Coordinates of N, CA and C in Angstrom, one line a residue:
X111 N -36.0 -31.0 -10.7 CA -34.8 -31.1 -9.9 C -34.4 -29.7 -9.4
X112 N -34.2 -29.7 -8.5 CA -33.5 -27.9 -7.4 C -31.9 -28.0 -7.9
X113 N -31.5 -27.0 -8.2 CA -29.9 -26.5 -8.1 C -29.9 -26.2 -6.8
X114 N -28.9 -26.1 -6.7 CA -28.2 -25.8 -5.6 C -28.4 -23.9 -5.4
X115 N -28.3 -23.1 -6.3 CA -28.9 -21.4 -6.4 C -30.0 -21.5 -6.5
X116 N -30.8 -22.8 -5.8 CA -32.8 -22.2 -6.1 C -32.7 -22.8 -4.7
X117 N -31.5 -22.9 -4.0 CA -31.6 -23.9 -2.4 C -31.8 -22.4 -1.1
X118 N -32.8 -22.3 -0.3 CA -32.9 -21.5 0.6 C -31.0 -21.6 1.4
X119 N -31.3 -19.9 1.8 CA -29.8 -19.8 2.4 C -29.3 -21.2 3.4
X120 N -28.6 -21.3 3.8 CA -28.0 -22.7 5.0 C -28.3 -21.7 6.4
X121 N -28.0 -20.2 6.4 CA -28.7 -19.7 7.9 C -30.0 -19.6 7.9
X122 N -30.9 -19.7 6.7 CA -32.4 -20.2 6.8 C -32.7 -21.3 7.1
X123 N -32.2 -22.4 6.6 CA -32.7 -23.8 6.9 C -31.9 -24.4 8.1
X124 N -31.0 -24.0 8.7 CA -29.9 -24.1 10.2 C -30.9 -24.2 11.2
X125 N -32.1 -23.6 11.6 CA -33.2 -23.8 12.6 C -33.8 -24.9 12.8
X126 N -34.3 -24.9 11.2 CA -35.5 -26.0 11.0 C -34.2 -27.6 10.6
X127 N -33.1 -27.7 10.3 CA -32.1 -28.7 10.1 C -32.0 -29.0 11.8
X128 N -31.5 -28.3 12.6 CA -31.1 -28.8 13.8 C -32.5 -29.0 14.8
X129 N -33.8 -28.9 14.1 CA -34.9 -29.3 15.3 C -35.4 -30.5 14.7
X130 N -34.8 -31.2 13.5 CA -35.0 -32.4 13.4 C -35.6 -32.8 11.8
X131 N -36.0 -31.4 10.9 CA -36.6 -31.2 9.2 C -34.9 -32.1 8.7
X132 N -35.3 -33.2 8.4 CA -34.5 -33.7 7.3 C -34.7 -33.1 6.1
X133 N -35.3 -32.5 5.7 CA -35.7 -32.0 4.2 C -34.8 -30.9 4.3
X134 N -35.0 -30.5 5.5 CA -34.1 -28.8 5.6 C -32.8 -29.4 5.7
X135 N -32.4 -30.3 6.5 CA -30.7 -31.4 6.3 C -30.3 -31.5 5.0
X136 N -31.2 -32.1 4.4 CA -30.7 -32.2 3.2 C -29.9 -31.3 2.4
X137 N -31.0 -30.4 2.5 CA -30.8 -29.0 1.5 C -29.7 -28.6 2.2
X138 N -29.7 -28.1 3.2 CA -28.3 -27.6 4.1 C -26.8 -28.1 4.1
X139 N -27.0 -29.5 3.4 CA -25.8 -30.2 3.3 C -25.4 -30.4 1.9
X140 N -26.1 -29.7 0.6 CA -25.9 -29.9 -0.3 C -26.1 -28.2 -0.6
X141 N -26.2 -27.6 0.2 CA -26.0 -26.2 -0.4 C -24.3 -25.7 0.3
X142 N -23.8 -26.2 1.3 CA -22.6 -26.3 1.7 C -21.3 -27.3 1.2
X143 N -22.4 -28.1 0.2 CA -20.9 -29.2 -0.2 C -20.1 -28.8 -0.9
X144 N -19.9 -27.9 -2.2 CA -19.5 -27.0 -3.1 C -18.3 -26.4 -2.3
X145 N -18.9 -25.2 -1.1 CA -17.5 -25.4 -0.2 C -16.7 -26.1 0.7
X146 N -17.1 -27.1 1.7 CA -16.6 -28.4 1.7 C -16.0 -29.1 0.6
X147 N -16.0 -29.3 -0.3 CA -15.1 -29.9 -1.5 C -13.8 -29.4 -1.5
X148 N -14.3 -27.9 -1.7 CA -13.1 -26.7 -2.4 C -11.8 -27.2 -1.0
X149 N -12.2 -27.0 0.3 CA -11.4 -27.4 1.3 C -10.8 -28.6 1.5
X150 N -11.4 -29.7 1.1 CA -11.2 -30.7 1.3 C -10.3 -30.9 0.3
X151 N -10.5 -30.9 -1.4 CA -9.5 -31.1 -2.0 C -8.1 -30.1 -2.1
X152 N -7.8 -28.8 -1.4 CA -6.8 -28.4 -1.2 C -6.0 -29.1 0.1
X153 N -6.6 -29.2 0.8 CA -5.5 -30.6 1.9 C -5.6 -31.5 1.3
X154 N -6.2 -32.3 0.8 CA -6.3 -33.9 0.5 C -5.8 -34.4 -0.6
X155 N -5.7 -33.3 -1.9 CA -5.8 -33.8 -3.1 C -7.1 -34.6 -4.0
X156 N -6.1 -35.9 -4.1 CA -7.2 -37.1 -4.7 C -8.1 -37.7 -3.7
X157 N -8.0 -37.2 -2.6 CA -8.5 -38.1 -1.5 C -10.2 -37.1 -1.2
X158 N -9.8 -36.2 -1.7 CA -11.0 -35.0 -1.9 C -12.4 -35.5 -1.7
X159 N -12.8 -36.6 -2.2 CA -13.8 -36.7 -2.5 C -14.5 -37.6 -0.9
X160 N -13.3 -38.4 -0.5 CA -13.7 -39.5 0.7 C -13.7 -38.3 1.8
X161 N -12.9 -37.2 2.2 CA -12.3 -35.8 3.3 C -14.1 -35.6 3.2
X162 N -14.4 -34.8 1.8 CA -15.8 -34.3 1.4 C -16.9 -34.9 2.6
X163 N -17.1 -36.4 1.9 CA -17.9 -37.3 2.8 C -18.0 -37.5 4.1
X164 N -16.8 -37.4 4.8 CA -16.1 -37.4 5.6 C -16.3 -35.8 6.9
X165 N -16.4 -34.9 6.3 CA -16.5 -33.3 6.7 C -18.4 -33.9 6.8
X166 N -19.0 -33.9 5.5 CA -20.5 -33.7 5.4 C -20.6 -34.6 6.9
X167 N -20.4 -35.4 7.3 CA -21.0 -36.2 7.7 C -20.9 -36.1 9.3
X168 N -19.5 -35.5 9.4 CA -19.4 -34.9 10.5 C -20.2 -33.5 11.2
X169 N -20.3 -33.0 9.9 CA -21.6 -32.0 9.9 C -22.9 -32.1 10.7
X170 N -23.3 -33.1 9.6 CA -24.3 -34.1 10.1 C -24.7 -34.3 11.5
X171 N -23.9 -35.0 12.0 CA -23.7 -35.7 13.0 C -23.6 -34.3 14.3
X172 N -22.9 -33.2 14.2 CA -22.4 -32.2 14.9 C -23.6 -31.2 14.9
X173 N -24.4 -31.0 13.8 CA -25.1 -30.3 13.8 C -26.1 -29.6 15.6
X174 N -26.4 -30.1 15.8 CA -27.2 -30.1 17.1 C -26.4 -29.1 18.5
X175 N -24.7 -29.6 18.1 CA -24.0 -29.3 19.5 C -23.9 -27.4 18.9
X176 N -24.1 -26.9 18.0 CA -24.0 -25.6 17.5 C -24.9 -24.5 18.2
X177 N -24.2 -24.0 18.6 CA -24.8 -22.7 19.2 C -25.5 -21.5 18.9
X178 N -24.0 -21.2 18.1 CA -24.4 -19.7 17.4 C -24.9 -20.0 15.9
X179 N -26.1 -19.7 15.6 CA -25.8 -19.8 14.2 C -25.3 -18.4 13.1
X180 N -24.8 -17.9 13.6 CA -23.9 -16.9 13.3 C -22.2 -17.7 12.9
X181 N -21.9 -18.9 13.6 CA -20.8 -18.8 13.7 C -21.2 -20.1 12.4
X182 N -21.8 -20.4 11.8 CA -21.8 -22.1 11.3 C -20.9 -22.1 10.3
X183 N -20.6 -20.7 9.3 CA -19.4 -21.4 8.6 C -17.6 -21.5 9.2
X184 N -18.0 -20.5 9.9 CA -16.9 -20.9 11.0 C -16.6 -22.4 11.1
X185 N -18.1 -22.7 12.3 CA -17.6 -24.0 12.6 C -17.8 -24.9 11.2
X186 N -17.8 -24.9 10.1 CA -18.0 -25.8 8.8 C -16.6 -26.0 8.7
X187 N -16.1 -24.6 8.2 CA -14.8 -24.5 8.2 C -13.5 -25.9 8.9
X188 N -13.9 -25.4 10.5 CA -13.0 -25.9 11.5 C -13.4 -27.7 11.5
X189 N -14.7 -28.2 11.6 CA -14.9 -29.6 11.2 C -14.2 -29.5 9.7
X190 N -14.3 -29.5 8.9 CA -13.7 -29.7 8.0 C -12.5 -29.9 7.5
X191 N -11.8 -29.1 8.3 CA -10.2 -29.0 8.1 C -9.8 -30.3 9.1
X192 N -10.6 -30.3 10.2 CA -10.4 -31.8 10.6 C -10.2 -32.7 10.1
X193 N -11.9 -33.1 9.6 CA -11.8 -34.0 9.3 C -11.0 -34.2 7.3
X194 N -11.0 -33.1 6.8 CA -10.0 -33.6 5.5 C -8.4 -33.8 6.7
X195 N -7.7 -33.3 7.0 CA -6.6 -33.6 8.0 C -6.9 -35.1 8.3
X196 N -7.9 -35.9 8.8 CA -7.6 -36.8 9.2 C -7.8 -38.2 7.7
X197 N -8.6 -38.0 7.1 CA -8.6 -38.4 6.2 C -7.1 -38.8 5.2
X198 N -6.6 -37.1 5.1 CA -5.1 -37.4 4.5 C -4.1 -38.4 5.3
X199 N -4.5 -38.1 6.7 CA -3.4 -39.2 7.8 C -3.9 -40.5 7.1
X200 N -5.2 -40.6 7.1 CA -5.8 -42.1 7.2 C -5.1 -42.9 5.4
X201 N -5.2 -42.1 4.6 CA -4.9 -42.6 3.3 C -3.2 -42.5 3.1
X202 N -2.7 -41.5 4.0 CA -1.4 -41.6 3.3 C -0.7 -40.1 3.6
X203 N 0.0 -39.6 3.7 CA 0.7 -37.8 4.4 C 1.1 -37.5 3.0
X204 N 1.5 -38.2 1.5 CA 2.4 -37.4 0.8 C 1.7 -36.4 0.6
X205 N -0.2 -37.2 0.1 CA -1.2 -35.7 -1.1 C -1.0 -34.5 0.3
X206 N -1.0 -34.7 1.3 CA -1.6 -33.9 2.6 C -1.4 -32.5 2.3
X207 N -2.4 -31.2 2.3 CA -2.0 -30.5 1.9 C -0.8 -29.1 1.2
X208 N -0.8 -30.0 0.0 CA 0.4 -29.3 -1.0 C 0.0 -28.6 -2.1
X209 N -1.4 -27.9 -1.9 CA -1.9 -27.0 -2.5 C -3.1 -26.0 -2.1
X210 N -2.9 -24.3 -2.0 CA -3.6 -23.5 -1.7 C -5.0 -23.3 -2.6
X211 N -6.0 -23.4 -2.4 CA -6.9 -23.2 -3.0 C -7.3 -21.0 -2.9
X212 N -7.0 -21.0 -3.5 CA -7.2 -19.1 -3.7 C -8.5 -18.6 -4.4
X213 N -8.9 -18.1 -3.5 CA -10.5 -17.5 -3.9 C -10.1 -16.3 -4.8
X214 N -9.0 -15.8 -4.6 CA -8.8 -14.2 -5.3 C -8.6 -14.8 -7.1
X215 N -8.5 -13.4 -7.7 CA -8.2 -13.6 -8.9 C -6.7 -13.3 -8.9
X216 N -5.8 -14.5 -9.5 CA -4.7 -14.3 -9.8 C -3.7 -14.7 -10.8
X217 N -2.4 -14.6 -10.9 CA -1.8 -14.6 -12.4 C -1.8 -16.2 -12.0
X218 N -2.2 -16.7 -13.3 CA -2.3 -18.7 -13.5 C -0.6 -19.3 -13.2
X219 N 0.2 -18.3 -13.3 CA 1.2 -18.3 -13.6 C 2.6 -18.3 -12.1
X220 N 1.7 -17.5 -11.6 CA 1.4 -17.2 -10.1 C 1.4 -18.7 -9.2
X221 N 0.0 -19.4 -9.3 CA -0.3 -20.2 -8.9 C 0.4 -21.7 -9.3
X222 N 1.1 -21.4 -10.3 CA 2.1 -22.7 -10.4 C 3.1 -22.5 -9.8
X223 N 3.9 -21.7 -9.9 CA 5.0 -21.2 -8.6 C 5.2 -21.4 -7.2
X224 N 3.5 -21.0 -6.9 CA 3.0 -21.0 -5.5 C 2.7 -22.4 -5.6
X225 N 2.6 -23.4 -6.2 CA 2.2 -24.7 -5.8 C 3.5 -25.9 -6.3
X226 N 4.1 -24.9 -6.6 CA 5.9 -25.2 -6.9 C 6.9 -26.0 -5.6
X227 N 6.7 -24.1 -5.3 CA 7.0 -24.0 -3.8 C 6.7 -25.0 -2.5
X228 N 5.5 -24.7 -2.3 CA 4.3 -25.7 -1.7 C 5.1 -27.2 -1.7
X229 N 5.5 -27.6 -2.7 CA 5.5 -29.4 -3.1 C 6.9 -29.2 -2.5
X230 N 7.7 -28.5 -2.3 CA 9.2 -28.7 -2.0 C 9.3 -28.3 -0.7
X231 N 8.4 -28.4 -0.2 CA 8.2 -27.8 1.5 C 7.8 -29.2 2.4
X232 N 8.1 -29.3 3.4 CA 7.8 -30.6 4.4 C 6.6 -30.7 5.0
X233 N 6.0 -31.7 4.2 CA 4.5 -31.9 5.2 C 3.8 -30.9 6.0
X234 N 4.9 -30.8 7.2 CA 4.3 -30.3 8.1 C 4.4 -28.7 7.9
X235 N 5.2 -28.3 7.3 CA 4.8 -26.5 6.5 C 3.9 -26.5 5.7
X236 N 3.7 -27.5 4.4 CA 2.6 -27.4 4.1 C 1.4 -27.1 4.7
X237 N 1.6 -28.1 5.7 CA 0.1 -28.0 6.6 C -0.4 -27.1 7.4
X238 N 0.2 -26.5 8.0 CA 0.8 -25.1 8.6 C 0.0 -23.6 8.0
X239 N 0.7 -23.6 6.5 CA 0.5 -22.5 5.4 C -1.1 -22.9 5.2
X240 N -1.6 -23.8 4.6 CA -2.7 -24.3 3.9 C -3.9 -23.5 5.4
X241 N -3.2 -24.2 6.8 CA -4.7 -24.1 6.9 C -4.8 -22.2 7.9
X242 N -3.7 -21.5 7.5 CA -3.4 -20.4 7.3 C -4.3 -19.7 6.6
X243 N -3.7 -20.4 5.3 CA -4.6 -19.3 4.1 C -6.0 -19.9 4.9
X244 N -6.7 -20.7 5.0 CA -8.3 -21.2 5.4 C -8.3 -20.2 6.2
X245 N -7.4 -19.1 7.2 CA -8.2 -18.6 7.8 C -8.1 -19.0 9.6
X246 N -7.0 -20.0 10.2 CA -7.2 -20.7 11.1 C -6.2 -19.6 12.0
X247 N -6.5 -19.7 13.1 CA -5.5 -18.9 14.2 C -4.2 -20.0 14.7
X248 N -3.5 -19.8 15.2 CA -2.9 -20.8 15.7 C -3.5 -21.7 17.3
X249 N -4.3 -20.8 17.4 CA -4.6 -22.1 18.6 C -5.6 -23.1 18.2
X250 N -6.0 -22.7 16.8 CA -7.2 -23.3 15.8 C -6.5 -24.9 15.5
X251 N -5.5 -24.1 14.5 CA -4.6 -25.5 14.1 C -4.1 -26.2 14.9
X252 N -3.6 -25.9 16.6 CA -3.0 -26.6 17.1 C -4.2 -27.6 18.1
X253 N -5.4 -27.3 18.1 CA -6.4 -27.9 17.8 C -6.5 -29.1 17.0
X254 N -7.2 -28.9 15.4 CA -6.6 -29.5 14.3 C -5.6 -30.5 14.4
X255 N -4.5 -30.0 14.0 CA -3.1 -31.1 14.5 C -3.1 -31.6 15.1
X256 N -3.6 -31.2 16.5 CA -3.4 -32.4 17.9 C -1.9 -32.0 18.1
X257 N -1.4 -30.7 18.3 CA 0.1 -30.5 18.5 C -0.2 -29.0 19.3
X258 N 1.0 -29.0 20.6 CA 0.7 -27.8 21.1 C 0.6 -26.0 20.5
X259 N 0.5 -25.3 21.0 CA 0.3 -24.0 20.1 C 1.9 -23.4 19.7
X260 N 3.3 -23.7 20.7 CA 4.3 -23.3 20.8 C 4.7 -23.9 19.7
X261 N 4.7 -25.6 19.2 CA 4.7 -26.3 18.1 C 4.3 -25.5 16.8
X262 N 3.3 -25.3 16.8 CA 2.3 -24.9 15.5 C 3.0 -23.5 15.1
X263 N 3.6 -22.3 16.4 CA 3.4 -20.8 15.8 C 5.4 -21.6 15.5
X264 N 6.0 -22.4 16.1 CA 7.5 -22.7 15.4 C 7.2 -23.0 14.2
X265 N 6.6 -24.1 13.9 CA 6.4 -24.4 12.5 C 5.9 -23.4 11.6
X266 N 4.9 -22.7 11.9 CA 4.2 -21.2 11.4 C 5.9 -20.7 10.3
X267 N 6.6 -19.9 11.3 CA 7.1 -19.2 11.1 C 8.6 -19.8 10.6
X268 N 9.1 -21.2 10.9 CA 9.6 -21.7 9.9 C 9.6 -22.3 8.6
X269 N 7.9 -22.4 8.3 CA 7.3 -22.2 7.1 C 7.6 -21.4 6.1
X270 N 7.1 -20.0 7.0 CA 7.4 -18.8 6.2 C 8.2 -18.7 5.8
X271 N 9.0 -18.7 6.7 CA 10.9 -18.5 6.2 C 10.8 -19.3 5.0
X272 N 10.9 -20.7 5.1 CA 11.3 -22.1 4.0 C 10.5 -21.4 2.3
X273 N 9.5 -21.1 2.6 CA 8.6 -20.5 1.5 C 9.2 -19.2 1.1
X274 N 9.7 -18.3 1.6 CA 10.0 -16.9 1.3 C 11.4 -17.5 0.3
X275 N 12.5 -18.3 1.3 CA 13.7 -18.3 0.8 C 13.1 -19.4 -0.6
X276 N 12.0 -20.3 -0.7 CA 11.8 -21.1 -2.1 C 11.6 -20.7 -3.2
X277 N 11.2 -18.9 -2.7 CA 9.8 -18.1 -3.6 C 11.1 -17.5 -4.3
X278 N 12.1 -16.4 -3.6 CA 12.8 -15.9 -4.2 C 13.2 -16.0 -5.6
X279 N 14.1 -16.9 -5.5 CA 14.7 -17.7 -6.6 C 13.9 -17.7 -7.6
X280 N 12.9 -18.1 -7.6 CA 11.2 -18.3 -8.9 C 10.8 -16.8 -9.1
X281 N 11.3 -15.8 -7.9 CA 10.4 -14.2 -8.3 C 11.5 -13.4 -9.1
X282 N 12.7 -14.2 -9.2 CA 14.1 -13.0 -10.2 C 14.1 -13.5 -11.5

């Protein structure tokens, strides 16, 4: 059985996946699921696992229309926030992203605060902040959302605000 660390990089096997090597598919979609998850269960929550399926498959399916392969975790990324986004609609808005997944090393202590905060914030700041931290621009998310860019950078920054004035209180 191959781990996933004995799996050729995903910009190695991105050539031979998109001219039709299902073997190279495979491998490419199971050396990317690890981060696909991580994304999917910070928007989705419990729903993580269907978003997961959901992202891979759009992968899948998207693979071919990809240009640059320079850009693929980019675009992994950007399907993905999609499709976990629509997933959360499809099951339900409450899990919908109300928790940052943080790659950095930080106080544990930290991150209950920060996901304190998070849970007392309205859907749509959540949503906002989350796919923020991912990395998204706003004409990215307003993409994503299916809501104009003027929408997205209001909510942006009435986010912030809602989050700074939530944080306070928790940082005295």
């Amino acid at each position: 059985m191959t781990t996933v660390s004995e799996l050729p990089s995903p910009l190695t096997l991105l050539p031979r996946a998109q001219a039709g090597d299902e073997h190279a598919m495979n491998h490419l979609l199971t050396a990317i699921t690890p981060y696909v998850a991580r994304i999917c269960r910070s928007i989705t929550h419990d729903d993580g696992a269907d978003a997961t399926q959901e992202a891979l498959l759009a992968v899948y399916r998207g693979l071919g229309s990809l240009r640059e392969p320079a850009a693929f975790y980019g675009w992994v990324r950007s399907v993905t926030v999609r499709e976990a986004i629509r997933t959360a609609r499809r099951y339900g808005a409450e899990s919908c992203c109300s928790e940052v997944d943080s790659q950095e090393e930080t106080n544990p202590l930290d991150a209950v605060h920060i996901s304190d905060v998070l849970e007392r914030l309205s859907q749509a700041h959540r949503q906002v902040l989350t796919l923020r931290a991912y990395g998204l621009d706003e004409e990215e998310m307003a993409e994503v959302l299916a809501l104009p860019v003027g929408t997205v950078r209001s909510r942006l920054f009435r986010a912030r605000r809602r989050f700074q004035e939530a944080w306070q209180p928790s940082a005295a």
